[in-house]
Amino acid sequence: MASTQESPAPMRQSSLRRVVTASMAGTVVEWYEFFLYATAATLVFNKIMFPPSDDPYAPIIAAFVTYAVGFIARPLGGIVFGHFGDKYGRKKLLQLAIILVGVATFLMGCLPTFDMIGYWAPALLVALRFAQGFAVGGEWGGAILLVAEHSPDKTRGFWASWPQAAVPIGNLVATLVLLVLSRTLTEEQFLSWGWRIGFWLSVVIVAIGYYVRTRVTDAPIFLEVQKEVEQSKAVRFGVVEVIKRYPRGVLTAMGLRFAENIMYYLVVTFSITYLAVALEVDTSEILGLLVIAHIVHMIVIPLIGGLADRLGRKPVYIIGTIGAAAWGFVAFPMFDTRNPVIIVAAISLGLFIHAFMYAPQPAIMSEMFPTRMRYSGVSLGYQVTSIVAGSLAPIIATALLASTGSYVPVAVYLAIAAAITLVAAVSLRETKGSSLHELDRLDEEKLAAEKVTADA
């Protein structure tokens, strides 16, 4: 049962808001650039970075394969950043992550097209995508822990959900940039050079995000544990240690992540493909509809994070998984109406349901692992799953649509994923109101008992 003991010296709300702002500023930058690529993969890269094809879905699938490379790199980034983040601090690694993703994104805007350099174009795109994914893999764990470890125990769900709300903000900004460019330029101008502007803007946004992150410090609970780890060579941290000591936490985190990750990329990435290719909806109209949906997502995430503090992490997550299982069967018929109001309602519904899983994740995963290995634990559980979930979701969904001509297999695919996540949610230990200090104390007791046994 979760401890209700409050961690000592809770942070003042003004200081906590500054930490939240710093975390969100960098996360907006990271995900602006990550989702800029996601949108460009569907609207631009499939047309200019790959060889032409008579099959309209072939270059889209090729673009999604390069998109998936970023997800493959994310677990590696999570492992590396998690290891050094547990050793040197969350802040330093977050500053490195934002610079790395910014450089990779700017260089994407400089890439020659397939017509200019042939297969070197997709090869260079893959390399930069890998670097981008590596940085984003380290970003999430550090950003949410910076907030979670500063937050009061009773409201951790609410405060830690704010970095999650930064994700749709980044997506919103990316969508708005491409929307403005697509509406002010001709299609020829947009495909020729206009799309590059969004990638080049990353320089300005990165500078702002980096500066904001210099204004905060790591949480006291981390600084305390860091000193203890430095003084005792027997106390270990890192991925191997977290897998050895907290395998259930890692597996549960992966299970919780599975359907949430798949659903998100079906809603915000594959839906663009379905509307643009299968239904031939105008690109600028699709982007306009996504703007509305991202705003809805941004608003509901902290509200549901607060709900997880009142109702508990477990019931909120179960609601989300049940909704995910049903969404595909409801949403695609709504898309088929081609009515803009109904389409935006379907996308917004998807993101609303998604928020029931996404908002509580930072609090849940933070409360699974002790401080000395928390960065490694949350990064591993969160990022490894993306290889078989979000990275493959648009590819699998597009292939199912292309081979069957029907949305039903796509909806079934999401429902199966939701069933897997429901098992993890039902088996989840409720941690509402738990103390991170108490979690560290129990971890210390376990280490002490093991040392006594070893010495005996």
Short mmCIF file of C-alpha atoms in Angstrom, two decimals:
data_model
loop_
_atom_site.label_atom_id
_atom_site.label_comp_id
_atom_site.label_asym_id
_atom_site.label_seq_id
_atom_site.Cartn_x
_atom_site.Cartn_y
_atom_site.Cartn_z
CA MET A 1 0.00 0.00 0.00
CA ALA A 2 1.29 3.47 -0.89
CA SER A 3 2.68 5.55 1.93
CA THR A 4 0.88 8.81 2.63
CA GLN A 5 3.85 10.31 4.47
CA GLU A 6 4.67 13.69 2.92
CA SER A 7 8.23 14.23 1.74
CA PRO A 8 9.99 16.85 3.89
CA ALA A 9 10.24 20.51 2.91
CA PRO A 10 7.77 20.67 0.01
CA MET A 11 8.72 23.27 -2.53
CA ARG A 12 6.99 26.66 -2.67
CA GLN A 13 4.52 26.87 -5.52
CA SER A 14 6.30 29.84 -7.10
CA SER A 15 9.54 27.87 -7.26
CA LEU A 16 7.71 24.77 -8.43
CA ARG A 17 6.11 26.73 -11.26
CA ARG A 18 9.58 27.86 -12.35
CA VAL A 19 10.73 24.23 -12.48
CA VAL A 20 7.61 23.28 -14.45
CA THR A 21 8.22 26.13 -16.89
CA ALA A 22 11.84 25.10 -17.42
CA SER A 23 10.86 21.50 -17.98
CA MET A 24 8.08 22.43 -20.38
CA ALA A 25 10.18 24.95 -22.33
CA GLY A 26 12.70 22.32 -23.31
CA THR A 27 10.07 19.68 -23.92
CA VAL A 28 8.16 21.99 -26.27
CA VAL A 29 11.37 22.47 -28.26
CA GLU A 30 12.20 18.77 -28.37
CA TRP A 31 8.74 17.72 -29.48
CA TYR A 32 8.24 20.63 -31.86
CA GLU A 33 11.20 19.28 -33.77
CA PHE A 34 10.26 15.61 -33.37
CA PHE A 35 6.68 16.12 -34.55
CA LEU A 36 7.73 18.55 -37.25
CA TYR A 37 9.46 15.55 -38.75
CA ALA A 38 6.35 13.40 -38.22
CA THR A 39 4.15 15.81 -40.16
CA ALA A 40 6.79 16.41 -42.81
CA ALA A 41 7.18 12.65 -43.29
CA THR A 42 3.57 12.45 -44.44
CA LEU A 43 3.32 15.72 -46.36
CA VAL A 44 6.83 16.41 -47.71
CA PHE A 45 9.52 13.75 -47.34
CA ASN A 46 7.49 11.05 -49.08
CA LYS A 47 7.45 13.30 -52.17
CA ILE A 48 11.02 14.67 -52.27
CA MET A 49 13.35 12.34 -50.34
CA PHE A 50 12.48 8.99 -51.92
CA PRO A 51 12.24 7.59 -55.47
CA PRO A 52 8.84 8.11 -57.16
CA SER A 53 6.38 5.20 -57.23
CA ASP A 54 3.07 4.36 -58.87
CA ASP A 55 1.79 3.13 -55.50
CA PRO A 56 0.75 6.21 -53.45
CA TYR A 57 1.35 4.34 -50.19
CA ALA A 58 4.90 3.12 -51.03
CA PRO A 59 6.77 6.43 -50.47
CA ILE A 60 4.66 7.09 -47.38
CA ILE A 61 5.68 3.76 -45.89
CA ALA A 62 9.32 4.55 -46.79
CA ALA A 63 9.02 7.89 -45.01
CA PHE A 64 7.50 6.20 -41.97
CA VAL A 65 10.40 3.72 -41.90
CA THR A 66 12.84 6.63 -41.51
CA TYR A 67 10.44 8.03 -38.94
CA ALA A 68 10.71 4.75 -37.05
CA VAL A 69 14.50 5.11 -36.87
CA GLY A 70 13.99 7.90 -34.35
CA PHE A 71 12.06 5.52 -32.13
CA ILE A 72 14.77 2.87 -32.39
CA ALA A 73 17.31 5.46 -31.26
CA ARG A 74 15.17 6.63 -28.34
CA PRO A 75 15.81 3.63 -26.03
CA LEU A 76 19.56 3.99 -26.60
CA GLY A 77 19.28 7.67 -25.72
CA GLY A 78 17.16 6.79 -22.70
CA ILE A 79 19.74 4.28 -21.46
CA VAL A 80 22.73 6.60 -21.95
CA PHE A 81 21.03 9.73 -20.63
CA GLY A 82 19.43 7.75 -17.80
CA HIS A 83 22.77 6.37 -16.65
CA PHE A 84 24.55 9.71 -16.64
CA GLY A 85 21.45 11.56 -15.45
CA ASP A 86 21.36 9.38 -12.34
CA LYS A 87 25.06 10.08 -11.83
CA TYR A 88 25.46 13.76 -12.72
CA GLY A 89 21.95 15.18 -12.48
CA ARG A 90 18.82 15.75 -14.54
CA LYS A 91 19.57 19.38 -15.45
CA LYS A 92 22.95 18.84 -17.17
CA LEU A 93 21.65 16.04 -19.35
CA LEU A 94 18.54 18.00 -20.31
CA GLN A 95 20.72 20.87 -21.52
CA LEU A 96 22.76 18.48 -23.65
CA ALA A 97 19.60 16.87 -25.09
CA ILE A 98 18.11 20.14 -26.26
CA ILE A 99 21.31 21.16 -28.09
CA LEU A 100 21.66 17.79 -29.80
CA VAL A 101 18.10 17.66 -31.09
CA GLY A 102 18.31 21.28 -32.24
CA VAL A 103 21.44 20.70 -34.33
CA ALA A 104 19.97 17.56 -35.93
CA THR A 105 16.73 19.32 -36.80
CA PHE A 106 18.46 22.37 -38.31
CA LEU A 107 20.59 20.12 -40.52
CA MET A 108 17.44 18.33 -41.73
CA GLY A 109 16.32 21.65 -43.15
CA CYS A 110 19.57 21.81 -45.14
CA LEU A 111 19.30 18.36 -46.77
CA PRO A 112 19.37 18.01 -50.58
CA THR A 113 16.46 16.12 -52.13
CA PHE A 114 16.42 12.73 -53.88
CA ASP A 115 16.52 14.46 -57.28
CA MET A 116 19.75 16.19 -56.24
CA ILE A 117 21.81 13.41 -54.64
CA GLY A 118 19.79 10.23 -55.10
CA TYR A 119 19.83 7.67 -52.28
CA TRP A 120 22.19 9.80 -50.21
CA ALA A 121 19.13 11.93 -49.39
CA PRO A 122 17.24 9.24 -47.42
CA ALA A 123 20.54 7.97 -45.97
CA LEU A 124 21.41 11.38 -44.50
CA LEU A 125 17.82 11.78 -43.36
CA VAL A 126 18.06 8.50 -41.46
CA ALA A 127 21.34 9.55 -39.79
CA LEU A 128 19.89 12.86 -38.58
CA ARG A 129 16.69 11.17 -37.52
CA PHE A 130 18.74 8.77 -35.39
CA ALA A 131 20.52 11.68 -33.67
CA GLN A 132 17.19 13.41 -33.10
CA GLY A 133 15.64 10.29 -31.61
CA PHE A 134 18.68 9.67 -29.39
CA ALA A 135 18.31 13.13 -27.84
CA VAL A 136 14.54 12.87 -27.40
CA GLY A 137 15.06 9.48 -25.73
CA GLY A 138 16.97 11.20 -22.96
CA GLU A 139 14.68 14.22 -22.79
CA TRP A 140 11.48 12.69 -21.45
CA GLY A 141 12.85 11.02 -18.34
CA GLY A 142 14.83 14.06 -17.27
CA ALA A 143 12.00 16.50 -17.92
CA ILE A 144 9.37 14.65 -15.93
CA LEU A 145 11.74 13.80 -13.08
CA LEU A 146 12.83 17.41 -12.73
CA VAL A 147 9.20 18.18 -11.89
CA ALA A 148 8.18 14.96 -10.13
CA GLU A 149 11.08 15.10 -7.67
CA HIS A 150 10.27 18.70 -6.79
CA SER A 151 6.50 18.06 -6.40
CA PRO A 152 4.50 17.51 -3.18
CA ASP A 153 3.43 13.89 -2.78
CA LYS A 154 -0.30 14.64 -2.77
CA THR A 155 -0.27 16.65 -6.02
CA ARG A 156 2.51 14.93 -7.95
CA GLY A 157 0.08 13.65 -10.59
CA PHE A 158 -1.01 17.20 -11.42
CA TRP A 159 2.41 18.88 -11.47
CA ALA A 160 4.24 16.05 -13.22
CA SER A 161 1.62 15.99 -15.99
CA TRP A 162 2.58 19.49 -17.18
CA PRO A 163 5.67 18.31 -19.13
CA GLN A 164 3.28 15.91 -20.88
CA ALA A 165 1.12 18.90 -21.85
CA ALA A 166 4.23 20.41 -23.45
CA VAL A 167 4.17 17.61 -26.02
CA PRO A 168 0.91 18.74 -27.71
CA ILE A 169 2.16 22.33 -27.43
CA GLY A 170 5.26 21.37 -29.41
CA ASN A 171 3.09 19.47 -31.85
CA LEU A 172 0.75 22.45 -32.08
CA VAL A 173 3.59 24.85 -32.88
CA ALA A 174 4.96 22.48 -35.54
CA THR A 175 1.52 22.10 -37.09
CA LEU A 176 0.93 25.87 -37.07
CA VAL A 177 4.28 26.55 -38.76
CA LEU A 178 3.55 24.05 -41.54
CA LEU A 179 -0.04 25.29 -41.81
CA VAL A 180 1.07 28.90 -42.32
CA LEU A 181 3.71 27.86 -44.85
CA SER A 182 1.33 25.60 -46.78
CA ARG A 183 -1.33 28.32 -46.99
CA THR A 184 0.99 31.21 -47.92
CA LEU A 185 3.08 29.36 -50.49
CA THR A 186 2.16 27.44 -53.61
CA GLU A 187 2.54 23.66 -53.42
CA GLU A 188 5.63 23.91 -55.65
CA GLN A 189 7.22 26.55 -53.40
CA PHE A 190 6.33 24.62 -50.24
CA LEU A 191 7.88 21.37 -51.51
CA SER A 192 10.89 23.18 -53.00
CA TRP A 193 12.03 25.30 -50.05
CA GLY A 194 9.14 26.39 -47.82
CA TRP A 195 9.16 23.29 -45.60
CA ARG A 196 12.79 24.00 -44.66
CA ILE A 197 11.84 27.16 -42.76
CA GLY A 198 10.16 25.17 -40.00
CA PHE A 199 13.35 23.17 -39.42
CA TRP A 200 15.59 26.26 -39.46
CA LEU A 201 13.41 27.97 -36.86
CA SER A 202 14.67 25.38 -34.38
CA VAL A 203 17.76 27.52 -33.77
CA VAL A 204 15.71 30.31 -32.20
CA ILE A 205 13.50 27.96 -30.20
CA VAL A 206 16.46 25.92 -28.90
CA ALA A 207 18.21 29.08 -27.67
CA ILE A 208 15.14 30.07 -25.65
CA GLY A 209 14.64 26.59 -24.21
CA TYR A 210 18.29 26.20 -23.26
CA TYR A 211 18.34 29.55 -21.47
CA VAL A 212 15.22 28.74 -19.43
CA ARG A 213 16.75 25.43 -18.31
CA THR A 214 19.81 27.19 -16.91
CA ARG A 215 17.57 28.90 -14.34
CA VAL A 216 16.69 25.80 -12.28
CA THR A 217 18.52 23.21 -10.14
CA ASP A 218 18.08 19.52 -9.46
CA ALA A 219 15.67 18.53 -6.68
CA PRO A 220 16.99 18.25 -3.08
CA ILE A 221 16.03 14.57 -2.95
CA PHE A 222 18.31 13.86 -5.91
CA LEU A 223 21.19 15.92 -4.50
CA GLU A 224 20.95 13.99 -1.22
CA VAL A 225 21.04 10.61 -2.94
CA GLN A 226 23.82 11.75 -5.28
CA LYS A 227 26.06 12.44 -2.26
CA GLU A 228 25.27 9.04 -0.79
CA VAL A 229 26.11 7.28 -4.06
CA GLU A 230 29.40 9.17 -4.32
CA GLN A 231 30.36 8.26 -0.75
CA SER A 232 29.45 4.56 -1.00
CA LYS A 233 30.91 2.53 -3.83
CA ALA A 234 28.54 -0.31 -2.88
CA VAL A 235 25.50 1.72 -3.98
CA ARG A 236 24.95 1.19 -7.70
CA PHE A 237 22.75 2.78 -10.33
CA GLY A 238 22.04 2.45 -14.06
CA VAL A 239 20.07 0.20 -16.38
CA VAL A 240 21.54 -3.14 -15.27
CA GLU A 241 20.83 -2.32 -11.64
CA VAL A 242 17.24 -1.27 -12.28
CA ILE A 243 16.51 -4.41 -14.33
CA LYS A 244 18.05 -6.56 -11.61
CA ARG A 245 16.20 -4.98 -8.68
CA TYR A 246 12.97 -3.64 -10.16
CA PRO A 247 12.03 -5.90 -13.10
CA ARG A 248 8.33 -5.69 -12.29
CA GLY A 249 8.44 -1.90 -12.44
CA VAL A 250 10.17 -1.95 -15.83
CA LEU A 251 7.76 -4.51 -17.30
CA THR A 252 4.70 -2.72 -15.91
CA ALA A 253 5.91 0.59 -17.34
CA MET A 254 6.37 -1.05 -20.75
CA GLY A 255 2.90 -2.57 -20.62
CA LEU A 256 1.32 0.75 -19.66
CA ARG A 257 3.15 2.50 -22.47
CA PHE A 258 2.23 0.03 -25.24
CA ALA A 259 -1.33 1.04 -26.22
CA GLU A 260 -0.82 4.69 -25.25
CA ASN A 261 2.10 5.02 -27.66
CA ILE A 262 0.36 3.19 -30.49
CA MET A 263 -2.83 5.20 -30.09
CA TYR A 264 -1.06 8.55 -30.12
CA TYR A 265 0.65 7.92 -33.44
CA LEU A 266 -2.47 6.52 -35.00
CA VAL A 267 -4.35 9.67 -33.99
CA VAL A 268 -1.78 12.34 -34.90
CA THR A 269 0.24 10.67 -37.69
CA PHE A 270 -1.69 7.88 -39.38
CA SER A 271 -4.92 9.90 -39.39
CA ILE A 272 -3.16 12.43 -41.65
CA THR A 273 -2.38 9.61 -44.10
CA TYR A 274 -5.92 8.25 -43.95
CA LEU A 275 -7.50 11.66 -44.52
CA ALA A 276 -5.03 12.84 -47.17
CA VAL A 277 -4.62 9.65 -49.22
CA ALA A 278 -7.69 7.51 -48.64
CA LEU A 279 -10.20 10.37 -48.42
CA GLU A 280 -8.26 13.04 -50.39
CA VAL A 281 -8.89 15.77 -47.83
CA ASP A 282 -6.90 18.97 -48.48
CA THR A 283 -3.58 19.17 -46.61
CA SER A 284 -4.12 22.64 -45.15
CA GLU A 285 -7.58 21.61 -43.95
CA ILE A 286 -6.11 18.56 -42.16
CA LEU A 287 -3.48 20.72 -40.46
CA GLY A 288 -6.15 23.20 -39.38
CA LEU A 289 -8.20 20.41 -37.80
CA LEU A 290 -5.13 19.07 -35.98
CA VAL A 291 -4.50 22.50 -34.46
CA ILE A 292 -7.88 22.35 -32.71
CA ALA A 293 -7.26 18.78 -31.50
CA HIS A 294 -3.82 19.64 -30.09
CA ILE A 295 -5.33 22.52 -28.12
CA VAL A 296 -7.89 20.13 -26.61
CA HIS A 297 -5.11 17.69 -25.71
CA MET A 298 -2.99 20.42 -24.11
CA ILE A 299 -5.88 21.56 -21.90
CA VAL A 300 -7.08 18.16 -20.68
CA ILE A 301 -3.70 16.63 -19.75
CA PRO A 302 -3.14 18.61 -16.50
CA LEU A 303 -6.83 18.27 -15.63
CA ILE A 304 -6.58 14.49 -15.85
CA GLY A 305 -3.25 14.60 -14.01
CA GLY A 306 -5.13 16.25 -11.14
CA LEU A 307 -7.85 13.63 -11.42
CA ALA A 308 -5.20 10.93 -10.89
CA ASP A 309 -4.33 12.61 -7.58
CA ARG A 310 -7.95 12.40 -6.44
CA LEU A 311 -9.18 9.08 -7.89
CA GLY A 312 -5.86 7.29 -8.07
CA ARG A 313 -3.48 6.38 -10.89
CA LYS A 314 -5.01 2.98 -11.57
CA PRO A 315 -8.70 3.82 -12.26
CA VAL A 316 -7.76 6.76 -14.49
CA TYR A 317 -5.45 4.58 -16.58
CA ILE A 318 -8.05 1.82 -16.92
CA ILE A 319 -10.56 4.35 -18.27
CA GLY A 320 -8.03 5.34 -20.91
CA THR A 321 -7.30 1.77 -22.04
CA ILE A 322 -11.00 0.92 -22.41
CA GLY A 323 -11.54 4.09 -24.42
CA ALA A 324 -8.55 3.27 -26.64
CA ALA A 325 -10.01 -0.14 -27.48
CA ALA A 326 -13.19 1.50 -28.77
CA TRP A 327 -11.79 4.61 -30.48
CA GLY A 328 -10.84 3.09 -33.85
CA PHE A 329 -14.29 1.62 -34.41
CA VAL A 330 -15.87 5.01 -33.71
CA ALA A 331 -13.35 7.41 -35.23
CA PHE A 332 -12.83 6.04 -38.74
CA PRO A 333 -16.55 6.10 -39.64
CA MET A 334 -16.48 9.71 -38.40
CA PHE A 335 -13.52 10.41 -40.72
CA ASP A 336 -15.43 8.86 -43.62
CA THR A 337 -18.12 11.54 -43.37
CA ARG A 338 -15.53 14.07 -44.67
CA ASN A 339 -17.32 16.62 -42.48
CA PRO A 340 -14.65 18.89 -40.89
CA VAL A 341 -16.59 19.25 -37.62
CA ILE A 342 -17.02 15.49 -37.26
CA ILE A 343 -13.39 14.84 -38.24
CA VAL A 344 -12.01 17.23 -35.64
CA ALA A 345 -14.37 15.68 -33.08
CA ALA A 346 -12.93 12.23 -33.87
CA ILE A 347 -9.33 13.40 -33.53
CA SER A 348 -10.08 15.37 -30.36
CA LEU A 349 -11.87 12.37 -28.87
CA GLY A 350 -8.80 10.26 -29.56
CA LEU A 351 -6.49 12.71 -27.82
CA PHE A 352 -8.92 13.12 -24.92
CA ILE A 353 -8.93 9.33 -24.39
CA HIS A 354 -5.16 9.25 -24.82
CA ALA A 355 -4.74 11.81 -22.03
CA PHE A 356 -6.22 9.36 -19.50
CA MET A 357 -3.17 7.18 -20.09
CA TYR A 358 -0.61 9.88 -20.85
CA ALA A 359 -1.25 12.33 -18.00
CA PRO A 360 -0.67 9.92 -15.07
CA GLN A 361 2.44 8.29 -16.59
CA PRO A 362 5.09 10.60 -15.06
CA ALA A 363 3.73 10.18 -11.53
CA ILE A 364 3.23 6.42 -11.93
CA MET A 365 6.72 5.77 -13.29
CA SER A 366 8.43 8.15 -10.84
CA GLU A 367 6.80 6.27 -7.96
CA MET A 368 8.06 2.89 -9.24
CA PHE A 369 11.80 3.43 -8.75
CA PRO A 370 14.10 4.84 -6.04
CA THR A 371 15.97 8.08 -6.75
CA ARG A 372 19.38 6.48 -7.35
CA MET A 373 18.07 4.68 -10.47
CA ARG A 374 14.87 6.58 -11.27
CA TYR A 375 16.11 8.25 -14.48
CA SER A 376 17.28 4.87 -15.84
CA GLY A 377 14.08 3.12 -14.77
CA VAL A 378 11.58 5.55 -16.25
CA SER A 379 13.61 6.02 -19.45
CA LEU A 380 13.94 2.27 -19.99
CA GLY A 381 10.28 1.52 -19.35
CA TYR A 382 9.10 4.44 -21.46
CA GLN A 383 11.48 4.41 -24.43
CA VAL A 384 12.10 0.72 -25.16
CA THR A 385 8.39 0.17 -25.73
CA SER A 386 8.37 2.78 -28.48
CA ILE A 387 10.39 0.43 -30.74
CA VAL A 388 7.51 -2.04 -31.03
CA ALA A 389 4.70 0.46 -30.41
CA GLY A 390 4.77 4.03 -31.76
CA SER A 391 7.56 3.48 -34.28
CA LEU A 392 5.70 0.67 -36.04
CA ALA A 393 2.13 1.92 -35.58
CA PRO A 394 1.96 4.20 -38.69
CA ILE A 395 3.77 1.57 -40.80
CA ILE A 396 1.50 -1.29 -39.70
CA ALA A 397 -1.65 0.83 -40.04
CA THR A 398 -0.70 2.07 -43.52
CA ALA A 399 0.16 -1.47 -44.65
CA LEU A 400 -3.17 -2.77 -43.29
CA LEU A 401 -5.07 -0.01 -45.05
CA ALA A 402 -3.19 -0.52 -48.33
CA SER A 403 -3.68 -4.31 -48.34
CA THR A 404 -7.31 -4.42 -47.24
CA GLY A 405 -8.73 -1.04 -48.23
CA SER A 406 -10.56 -0.99 -44.90
CA TYR A 407 -10.05 0.76 -41.56
CA VAL A 408 -11.37 -2.23 -39.58
CA PRO A 409 -8.02 -4.08 -39.30
CA VAL A 410 -6.46 -0.84 -38.02
CA ALA A 411 -9.15 -0.51 -35.36
CA VAL A 412 -8.65 -4.17 -34.36
CA TYR A 413 -4.89 -3.58 -34.12
CA LEU A 414 -5.45 -0.75 -31.63
CA ALA A 415 -7.98 -2.79 -29.65
CA ILE A 416 -5.49 -5.66 -29.24
CA ALA A 417 -2.84 -3.20 -28.04
CA ALA A 418 -5.35 -1.78 -25.54
CA ALA A 419 -6.06 -5.27 -24.19
CA ILE A 420 -2.33 -5.75 -23.49
CA THR A 421 -2.11 -2.42 -21.68
CA LEU A 422 -5.28 -3.17 -19.72
CA VAL A 423 -3.53 -6.20 -18.18
CA ALA A 424 -0.67 -3.94 -17.04
CA ALA A 425 -3.10 -1.32 -15.69
CA VAL A 426 -5.10 -3.88 -13.71
CA SER A 427 -1.90 -5.32 -12.18
CA LEU A 428 -0.60 -1.84 -11.31
CA ARG A 429 0.10 -1.10 -7.64
CA GLU A 430 -1.71 2.08 -6.60
CA THR A 431 0.84 4.74 -5.62
CA LYS A 432 -1.36 7.82 -5.18
CA GLY A 433 0.15 10.09 -2.52
CA SER A 434 3.24 7.95 -2.02
CA SER A 435 6.48 9.45 -0.68
CA LEU A 436 9.63 9.30 -2.79
CA HIS A 437 11.65 9.58 0.43
CA GLU A 438 9.85 6.53 1.80
CA LEU A 439 10.63 4.67 -1.43
CA ASP A 440 14.32 5.54 -1.01
CA ARG A 441 14.21 4.42 2.63
CA LEU A 442 12.82 1.01 1.68
CA ASP A 443 15.49 0.69 -1.01
CA GLU A 444 18.21 1.50 1.56
CA GLU A 445 16.81 -1.13 3.95
CA LYS A 446 16.90 -3.73 1.20
CA LEU A 447 20.53 -2.85 0.38
CA ALA A 448 21.48 -2.98 4.07
CA ALA A 449 19.84 -6.40 4.50
CA GLU A 450 21.69 -7.73 1.47
CA LYS A 451 24.99 -6.44 2.86
CA VAL A 452 24.37 -8.17 6.20
CA THR A 453 23.58 -11.41 4.42
CA ALA A 454 26.69 -11.11 2.26
CA ASP A 455 28.91 -10.43 5.29
CA ALA A 456 27.47 -13.29 7.32
#
